[in-house]
PDB file of C-alpha atoms in Angstrom:
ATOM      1  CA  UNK F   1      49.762 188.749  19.120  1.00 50.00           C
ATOM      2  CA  UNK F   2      49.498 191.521  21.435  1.00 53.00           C
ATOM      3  CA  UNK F   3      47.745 194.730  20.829  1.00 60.00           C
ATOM      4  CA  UNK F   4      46.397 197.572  22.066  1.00 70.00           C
ATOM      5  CA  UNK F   5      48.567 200.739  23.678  1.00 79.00           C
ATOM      6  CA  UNK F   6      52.084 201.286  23.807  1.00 88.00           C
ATOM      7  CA  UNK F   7      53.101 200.017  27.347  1.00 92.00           C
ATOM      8  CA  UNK F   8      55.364 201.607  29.557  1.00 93.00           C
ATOM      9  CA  UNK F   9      57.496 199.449  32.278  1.00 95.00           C
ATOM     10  CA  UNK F  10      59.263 201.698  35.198  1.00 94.00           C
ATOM     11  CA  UNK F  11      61.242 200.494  38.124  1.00 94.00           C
ATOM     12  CA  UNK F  12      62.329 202.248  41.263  1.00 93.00           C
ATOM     13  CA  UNK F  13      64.141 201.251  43.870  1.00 91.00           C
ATOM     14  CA  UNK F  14      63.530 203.332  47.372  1.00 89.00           C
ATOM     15  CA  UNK F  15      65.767 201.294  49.727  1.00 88.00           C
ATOM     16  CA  UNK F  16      67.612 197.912  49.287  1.00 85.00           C
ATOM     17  CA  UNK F  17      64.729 195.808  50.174  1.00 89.00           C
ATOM     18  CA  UNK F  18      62.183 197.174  48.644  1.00 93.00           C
ATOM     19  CA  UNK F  19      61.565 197.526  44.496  1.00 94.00           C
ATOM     20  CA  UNK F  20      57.882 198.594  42.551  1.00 96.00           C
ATOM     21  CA  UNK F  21      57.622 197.940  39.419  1.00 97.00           C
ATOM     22  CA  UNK F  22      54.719 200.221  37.562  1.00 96.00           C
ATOM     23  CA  UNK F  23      53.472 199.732  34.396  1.00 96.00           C
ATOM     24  CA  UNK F  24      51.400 202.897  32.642  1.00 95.00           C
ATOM     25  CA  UNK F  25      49.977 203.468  29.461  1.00 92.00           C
ATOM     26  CA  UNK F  26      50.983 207.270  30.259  1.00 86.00           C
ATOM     27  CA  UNK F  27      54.825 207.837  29.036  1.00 78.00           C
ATOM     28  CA  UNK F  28      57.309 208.427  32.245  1.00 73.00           C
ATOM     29  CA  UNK F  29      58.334 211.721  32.736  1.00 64.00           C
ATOM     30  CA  UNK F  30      62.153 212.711  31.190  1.00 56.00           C
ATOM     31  CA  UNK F  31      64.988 211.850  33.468  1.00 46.00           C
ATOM     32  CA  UNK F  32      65.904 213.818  35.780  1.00 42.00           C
ATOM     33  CA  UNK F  33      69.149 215.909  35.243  1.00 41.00           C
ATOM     34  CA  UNK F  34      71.513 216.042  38.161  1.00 38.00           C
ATOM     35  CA  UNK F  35      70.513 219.517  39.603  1.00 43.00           C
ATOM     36  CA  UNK F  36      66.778 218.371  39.620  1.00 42.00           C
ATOM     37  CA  UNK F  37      68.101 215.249  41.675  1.00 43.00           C
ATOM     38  CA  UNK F  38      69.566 217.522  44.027  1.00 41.00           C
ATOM     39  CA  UNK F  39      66.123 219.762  44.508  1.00 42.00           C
ATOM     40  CA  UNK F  40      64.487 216.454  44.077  1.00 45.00           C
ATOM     41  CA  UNK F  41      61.886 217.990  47.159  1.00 49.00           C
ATOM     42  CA  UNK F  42      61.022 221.222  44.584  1.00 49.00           C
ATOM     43  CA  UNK F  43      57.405 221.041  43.520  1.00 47.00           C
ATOM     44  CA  UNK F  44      58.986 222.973  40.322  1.00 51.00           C
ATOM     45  CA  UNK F  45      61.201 220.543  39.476  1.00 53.00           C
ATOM     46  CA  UNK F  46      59.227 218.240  39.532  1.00 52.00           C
ATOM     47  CA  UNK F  47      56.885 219.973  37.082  1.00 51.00           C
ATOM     48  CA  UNK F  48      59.876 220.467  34.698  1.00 53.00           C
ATOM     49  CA  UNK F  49      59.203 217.197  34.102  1.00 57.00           C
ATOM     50  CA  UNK F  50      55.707 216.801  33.017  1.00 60.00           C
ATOM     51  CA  UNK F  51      55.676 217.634  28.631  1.00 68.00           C
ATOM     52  CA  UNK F  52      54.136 221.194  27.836  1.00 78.00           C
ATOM     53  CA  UNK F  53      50.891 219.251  26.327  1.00 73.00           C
ATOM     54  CA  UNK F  54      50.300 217.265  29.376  1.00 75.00           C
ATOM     55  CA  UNK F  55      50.157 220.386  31.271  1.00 78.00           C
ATOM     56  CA  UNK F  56      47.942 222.516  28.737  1.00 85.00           C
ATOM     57  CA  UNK F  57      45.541 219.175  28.342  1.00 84.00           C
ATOM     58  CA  UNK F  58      44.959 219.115  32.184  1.00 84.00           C
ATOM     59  CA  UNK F  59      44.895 223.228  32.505  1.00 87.00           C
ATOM     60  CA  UNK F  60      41.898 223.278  30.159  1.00 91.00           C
ATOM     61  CA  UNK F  61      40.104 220.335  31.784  1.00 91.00           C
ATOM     62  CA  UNK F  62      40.073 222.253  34.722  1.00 91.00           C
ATOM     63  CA  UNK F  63      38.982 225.652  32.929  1.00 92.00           C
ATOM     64  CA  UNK F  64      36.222 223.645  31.357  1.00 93.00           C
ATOM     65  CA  UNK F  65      34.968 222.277  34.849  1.00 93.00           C
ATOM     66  CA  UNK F  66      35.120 225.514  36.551  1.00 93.00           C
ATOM     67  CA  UNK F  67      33.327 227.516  33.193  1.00 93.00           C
ATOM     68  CA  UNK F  68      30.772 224.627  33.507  1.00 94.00           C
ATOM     69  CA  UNK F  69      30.352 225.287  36.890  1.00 93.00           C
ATOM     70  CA  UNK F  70      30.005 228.975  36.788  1.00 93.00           C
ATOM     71  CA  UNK F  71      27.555 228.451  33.642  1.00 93.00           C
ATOM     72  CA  UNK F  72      24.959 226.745  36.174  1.00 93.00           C
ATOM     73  CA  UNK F  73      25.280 228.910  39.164  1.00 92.00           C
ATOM     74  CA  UNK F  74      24.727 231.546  36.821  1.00 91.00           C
ATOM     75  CA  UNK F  75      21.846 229.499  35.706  1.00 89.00           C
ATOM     76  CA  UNK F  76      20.219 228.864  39.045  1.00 91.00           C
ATOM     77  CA  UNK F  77      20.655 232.303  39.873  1.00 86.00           C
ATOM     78  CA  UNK F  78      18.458 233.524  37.384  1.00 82.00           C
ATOM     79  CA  UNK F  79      15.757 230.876  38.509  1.00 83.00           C
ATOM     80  CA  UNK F  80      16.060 231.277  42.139  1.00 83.00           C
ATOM     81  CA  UNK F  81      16.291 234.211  44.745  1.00 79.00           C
ATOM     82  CA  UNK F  82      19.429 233.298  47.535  1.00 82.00           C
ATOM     83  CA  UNK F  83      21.530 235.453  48.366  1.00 85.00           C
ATOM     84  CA  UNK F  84      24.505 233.221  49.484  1.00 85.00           C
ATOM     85  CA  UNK F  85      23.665 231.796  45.142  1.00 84.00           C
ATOM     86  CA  UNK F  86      23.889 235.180  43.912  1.00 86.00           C
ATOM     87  CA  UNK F  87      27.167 235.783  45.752  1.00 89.00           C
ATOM     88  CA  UNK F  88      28.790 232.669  44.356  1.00 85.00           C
ATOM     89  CA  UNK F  89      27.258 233.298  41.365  1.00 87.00           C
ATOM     90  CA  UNK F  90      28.400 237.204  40.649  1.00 88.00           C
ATOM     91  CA  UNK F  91      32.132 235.855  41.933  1.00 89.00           C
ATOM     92  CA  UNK F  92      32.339 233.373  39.578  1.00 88.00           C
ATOM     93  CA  UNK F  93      31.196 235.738  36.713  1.00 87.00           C
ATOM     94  CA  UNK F  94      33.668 238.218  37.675  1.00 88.00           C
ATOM     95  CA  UNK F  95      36.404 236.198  37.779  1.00 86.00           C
ATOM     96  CA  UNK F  96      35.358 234.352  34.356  1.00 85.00           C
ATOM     97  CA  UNK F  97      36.586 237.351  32.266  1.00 83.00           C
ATOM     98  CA  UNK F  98      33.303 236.454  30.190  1.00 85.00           C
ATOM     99  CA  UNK F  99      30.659 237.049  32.231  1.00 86.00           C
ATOM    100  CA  UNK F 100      28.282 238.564  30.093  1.00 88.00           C
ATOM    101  CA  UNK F 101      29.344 235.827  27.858  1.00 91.00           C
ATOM    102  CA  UNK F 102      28.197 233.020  30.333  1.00 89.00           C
ATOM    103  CA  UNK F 103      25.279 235.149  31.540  1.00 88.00           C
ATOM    104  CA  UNK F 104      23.946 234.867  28.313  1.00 90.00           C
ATOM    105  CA  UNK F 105      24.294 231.007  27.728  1.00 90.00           C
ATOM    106  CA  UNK F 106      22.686 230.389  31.385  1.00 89.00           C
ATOM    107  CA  UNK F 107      19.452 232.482  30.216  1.00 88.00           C
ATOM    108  CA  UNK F 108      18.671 230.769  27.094  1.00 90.00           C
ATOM    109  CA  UNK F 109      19.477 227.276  28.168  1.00 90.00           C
ATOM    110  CA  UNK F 110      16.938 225.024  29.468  1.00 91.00           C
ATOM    111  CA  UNK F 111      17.487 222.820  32.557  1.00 92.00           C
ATOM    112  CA  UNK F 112      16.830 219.415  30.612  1.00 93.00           C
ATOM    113  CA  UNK F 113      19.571 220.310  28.000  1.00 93.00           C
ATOM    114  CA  UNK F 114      21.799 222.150  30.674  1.00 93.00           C
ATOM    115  CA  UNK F 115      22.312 219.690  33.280  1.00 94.00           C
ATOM    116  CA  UNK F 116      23.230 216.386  31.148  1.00 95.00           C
ATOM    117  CA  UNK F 117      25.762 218.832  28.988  1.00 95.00           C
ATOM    118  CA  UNK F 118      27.100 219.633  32.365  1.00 94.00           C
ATOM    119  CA  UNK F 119      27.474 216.161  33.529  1.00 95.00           C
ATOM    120  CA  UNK F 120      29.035 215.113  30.834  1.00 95.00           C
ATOM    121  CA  UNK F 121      31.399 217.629  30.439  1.00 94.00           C
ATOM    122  CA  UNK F 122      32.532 217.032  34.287  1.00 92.00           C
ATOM    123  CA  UNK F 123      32.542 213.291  33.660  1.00 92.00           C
ATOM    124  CA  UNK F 124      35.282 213.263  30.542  1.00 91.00           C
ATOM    125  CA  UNK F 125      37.470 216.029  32.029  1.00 92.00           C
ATOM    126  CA  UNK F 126      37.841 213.871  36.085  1.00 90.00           C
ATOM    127  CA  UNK F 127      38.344 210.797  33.754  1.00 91.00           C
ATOM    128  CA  UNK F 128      41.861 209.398  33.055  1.00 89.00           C
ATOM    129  CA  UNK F 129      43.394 208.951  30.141  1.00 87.00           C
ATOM    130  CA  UNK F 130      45.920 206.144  30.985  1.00 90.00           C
ATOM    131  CA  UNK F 131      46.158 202.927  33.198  1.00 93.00           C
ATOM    132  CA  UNK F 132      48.696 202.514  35.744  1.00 95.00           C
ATOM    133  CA  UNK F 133      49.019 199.657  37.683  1.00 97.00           C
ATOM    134  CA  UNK F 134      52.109 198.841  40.128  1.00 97.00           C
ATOM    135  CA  UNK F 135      53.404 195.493  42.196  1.00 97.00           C
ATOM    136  CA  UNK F 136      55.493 197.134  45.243  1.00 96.00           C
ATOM    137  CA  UNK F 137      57.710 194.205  46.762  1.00 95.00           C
ATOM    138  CA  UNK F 138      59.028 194.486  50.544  1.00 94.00           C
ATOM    139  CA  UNK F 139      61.598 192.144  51.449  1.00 91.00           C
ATOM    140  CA  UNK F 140      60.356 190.043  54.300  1.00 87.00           C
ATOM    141  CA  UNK F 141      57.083 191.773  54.324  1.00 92.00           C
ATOM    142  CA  UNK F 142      54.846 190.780  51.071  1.00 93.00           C
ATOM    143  CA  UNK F 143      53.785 192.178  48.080  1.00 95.00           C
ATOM    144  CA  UNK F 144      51.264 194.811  47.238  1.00 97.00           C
ATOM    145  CA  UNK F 145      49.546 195.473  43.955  1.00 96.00           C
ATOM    146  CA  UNK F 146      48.033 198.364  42.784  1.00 96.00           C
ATOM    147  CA  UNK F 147      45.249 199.685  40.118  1.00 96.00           C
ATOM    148  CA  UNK F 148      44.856 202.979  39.105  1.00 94.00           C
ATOM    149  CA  UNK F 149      40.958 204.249  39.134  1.00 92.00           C
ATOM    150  CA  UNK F 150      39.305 205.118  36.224  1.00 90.00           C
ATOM    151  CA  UNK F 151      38.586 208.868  37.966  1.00 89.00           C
ATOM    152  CA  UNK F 152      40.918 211.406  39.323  1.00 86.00           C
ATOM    153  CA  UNK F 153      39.237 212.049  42.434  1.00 83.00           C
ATOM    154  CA  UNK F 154      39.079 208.066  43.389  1.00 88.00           C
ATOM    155  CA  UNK F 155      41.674 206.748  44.691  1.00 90.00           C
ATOM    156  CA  UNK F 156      43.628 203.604  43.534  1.00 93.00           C
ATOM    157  CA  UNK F 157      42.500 199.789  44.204  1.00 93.00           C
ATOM    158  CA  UNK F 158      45.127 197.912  46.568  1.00 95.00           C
ATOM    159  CA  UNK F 159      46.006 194.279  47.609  1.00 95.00           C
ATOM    160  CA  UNK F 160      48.336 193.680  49.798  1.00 96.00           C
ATOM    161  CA  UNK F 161      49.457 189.724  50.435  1.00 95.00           C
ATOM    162  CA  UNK F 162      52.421 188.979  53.433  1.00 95.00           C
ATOM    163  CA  UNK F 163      54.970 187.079  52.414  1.00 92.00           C
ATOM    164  CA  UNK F 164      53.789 184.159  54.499  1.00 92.00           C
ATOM    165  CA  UNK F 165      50.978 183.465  52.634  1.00 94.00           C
ATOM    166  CA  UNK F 166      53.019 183.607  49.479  1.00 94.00           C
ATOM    167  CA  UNK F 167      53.367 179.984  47.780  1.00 93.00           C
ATOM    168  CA  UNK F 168      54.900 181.051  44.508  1.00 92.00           C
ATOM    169  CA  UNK F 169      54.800 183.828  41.919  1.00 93.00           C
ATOM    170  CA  UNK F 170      54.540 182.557  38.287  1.00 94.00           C
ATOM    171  CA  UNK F 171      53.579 183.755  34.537  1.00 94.00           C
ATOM    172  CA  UNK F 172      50.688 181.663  33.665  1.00 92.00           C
ATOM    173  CA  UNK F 173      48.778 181.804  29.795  1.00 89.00           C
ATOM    174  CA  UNK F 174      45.192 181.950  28.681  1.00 84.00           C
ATOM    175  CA  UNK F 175      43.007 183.300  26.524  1.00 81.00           C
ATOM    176  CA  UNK F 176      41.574 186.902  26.264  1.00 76.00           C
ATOM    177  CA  UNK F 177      39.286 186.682  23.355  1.00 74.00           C
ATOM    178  CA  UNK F 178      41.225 184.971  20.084  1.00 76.00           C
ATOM    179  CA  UNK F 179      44.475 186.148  21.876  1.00 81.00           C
ATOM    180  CA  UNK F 180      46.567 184.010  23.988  1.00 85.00           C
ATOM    181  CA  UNK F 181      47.844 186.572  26.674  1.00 89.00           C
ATOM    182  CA  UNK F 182      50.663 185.642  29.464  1.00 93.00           C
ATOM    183  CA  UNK F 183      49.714 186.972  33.267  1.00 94.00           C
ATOM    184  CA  UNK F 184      51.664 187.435  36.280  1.00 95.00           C
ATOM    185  CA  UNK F 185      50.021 185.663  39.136  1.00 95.00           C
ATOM    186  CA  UNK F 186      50.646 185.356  43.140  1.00 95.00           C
ATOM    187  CA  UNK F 187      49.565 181.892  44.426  1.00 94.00           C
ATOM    188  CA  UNK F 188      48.228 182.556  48.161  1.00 95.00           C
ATOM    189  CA  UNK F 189      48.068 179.592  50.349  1.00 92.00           C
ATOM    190  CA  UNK F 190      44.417 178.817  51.351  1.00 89.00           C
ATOM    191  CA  UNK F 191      42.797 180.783  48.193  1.00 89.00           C
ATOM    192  CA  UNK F 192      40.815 179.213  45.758  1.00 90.00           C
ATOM    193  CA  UNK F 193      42.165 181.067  43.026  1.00 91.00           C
ATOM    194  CA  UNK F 194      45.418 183.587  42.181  1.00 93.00           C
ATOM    195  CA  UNK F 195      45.961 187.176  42.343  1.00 94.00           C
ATOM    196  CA  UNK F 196      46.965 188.843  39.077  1.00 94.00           C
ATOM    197  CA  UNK F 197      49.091 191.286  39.126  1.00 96.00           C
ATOM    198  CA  UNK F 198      48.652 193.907  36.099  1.00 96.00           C
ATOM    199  CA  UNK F 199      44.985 192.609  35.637  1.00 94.00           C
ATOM    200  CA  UNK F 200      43.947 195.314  33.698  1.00 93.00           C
ATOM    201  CA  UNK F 201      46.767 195.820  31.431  1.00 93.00           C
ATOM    202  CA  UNK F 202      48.231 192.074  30.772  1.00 92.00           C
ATOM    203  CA  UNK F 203      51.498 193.273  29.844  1.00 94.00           C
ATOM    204  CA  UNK F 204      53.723 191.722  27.383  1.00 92.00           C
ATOM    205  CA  UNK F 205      55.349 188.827  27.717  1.00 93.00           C
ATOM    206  CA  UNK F 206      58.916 190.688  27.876  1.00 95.00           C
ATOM    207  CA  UNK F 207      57.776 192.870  30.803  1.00 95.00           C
ATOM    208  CA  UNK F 208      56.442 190.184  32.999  1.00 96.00           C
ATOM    209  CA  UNK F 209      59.782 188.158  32.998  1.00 96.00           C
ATOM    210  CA  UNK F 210      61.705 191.115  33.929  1.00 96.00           C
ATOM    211  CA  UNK F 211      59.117 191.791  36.549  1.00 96.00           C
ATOM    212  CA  UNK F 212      59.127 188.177  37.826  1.00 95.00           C
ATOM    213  CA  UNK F 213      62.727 188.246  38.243  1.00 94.00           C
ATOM    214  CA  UNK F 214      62.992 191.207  39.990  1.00 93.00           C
ATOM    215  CA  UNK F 215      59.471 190.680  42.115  1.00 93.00           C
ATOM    216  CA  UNK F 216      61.182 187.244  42.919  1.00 91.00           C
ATOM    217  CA  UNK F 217      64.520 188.124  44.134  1.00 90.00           C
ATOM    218  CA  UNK F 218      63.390 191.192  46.254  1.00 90.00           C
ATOM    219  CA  UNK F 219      60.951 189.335  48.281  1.00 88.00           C
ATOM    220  CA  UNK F 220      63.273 185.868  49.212  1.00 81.00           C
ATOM    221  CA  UNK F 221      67.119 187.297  48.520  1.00 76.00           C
ATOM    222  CA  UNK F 222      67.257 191.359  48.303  1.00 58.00           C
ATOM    223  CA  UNK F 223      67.741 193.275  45.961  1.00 53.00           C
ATOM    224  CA  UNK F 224      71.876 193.572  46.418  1.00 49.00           C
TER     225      UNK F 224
END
């Protein structure tokens, strides 16, 4: 039986040969109403979109990297004499609204309890909190797959196979654990084994078939 997040399944279609399907553990955005459609090129719109507590949760990841940052330049500052530090440093202060606030936390914090605080403050605020992974199908072309990294500032992980090395695309089983858990899967002519598709997330059983179909009839008929 399958556990583990809710799943999310989203398909666009950007031209008659070509469909992605992306499945997220992040909830899609609302639809679009028709006026956003027609500023569809609006950065605003586009933020419309996004839910209030989506957009506080990443605001104050990015207030707590900056604060974190401005905590130890205001730390070296006090340690060492530069004056290209000091200017960063009294900037960063200023523009704090609690400098004498962070002033004070720099001066009676030690290096060795400072610096792995720091670190991992910076490393759960870049981290995601939700796997996306995508299979983009191009009619005559191949098939791509995509994985979301684990950090914001990495980019994704992407496989791209031509449709001539394409034997078949199929929904295998096996186990995970105690689970029995379905898989999409490319068979390439020539490899030694297949490329999943969703590795990470091993949807459901109900989103691979409608995946399948659609991956299938893109890439050898069209889509219309």
């Amino acid at each position: 039986m399958f556990s583990g997040p809710t799943q999310y399944l989203s398909i666009h279609l950007p031209s008659p040969a070509t469909v992605s399907f992306t499945v997220s553990t992040r909830q899609p955005p609302r639809a679009w109403s028709t006026n956003n459609r027609a500023s569809s090129h609006s950065w605003f719109c586009h933020l419309r979109r996004v839910p209030i507590f989506t957009l506080t949760k990443y605001a104050l990841r990015v207030l707590l990297v900056l604060y974190t940052v401005v905590v130890n330049l205001a730390k070296a500052q006090s340690d060492t004499q530069s004056p290209r530090l000091d200017a960063y440093a009294d900037l960063g202060l200023k523009l704090s609204l609690v400098g004498g606030t962070i002033r004070a936390v720099a001066e009676r914090a030690e290096w060795w309890v400072l610096a792995p605080v720091s670190l991992g403050i910076v490393y759960a605020c870049l981290r995601r909190d939700y796997v996306e992974e995508s299979l983009l199908v191009l009619q005559g072309l191949g098939i791509q797959t995509s994985t979301s990294s684990p950090y914001f500032f990495t980019g994704p992980t992407t496989t791209f196979i031509p449709t001539t090395q394409i034997q078949d695309i199929v929904i295998h089983e096996a186990f995970k654990g105690l689970e029995v858990r379905f898989y999409l899967a490319v068979i390439v002519e020539g490899a030694t084994e297949v490329v999943v598709v969703f590795p990470t997330l091993l949807p459901r059983r109900e989103i691979l078939e409608e995946v399948w179909r659609g991956g299938r009839k893109c890439l050898y008929s069209g889509i219309r």
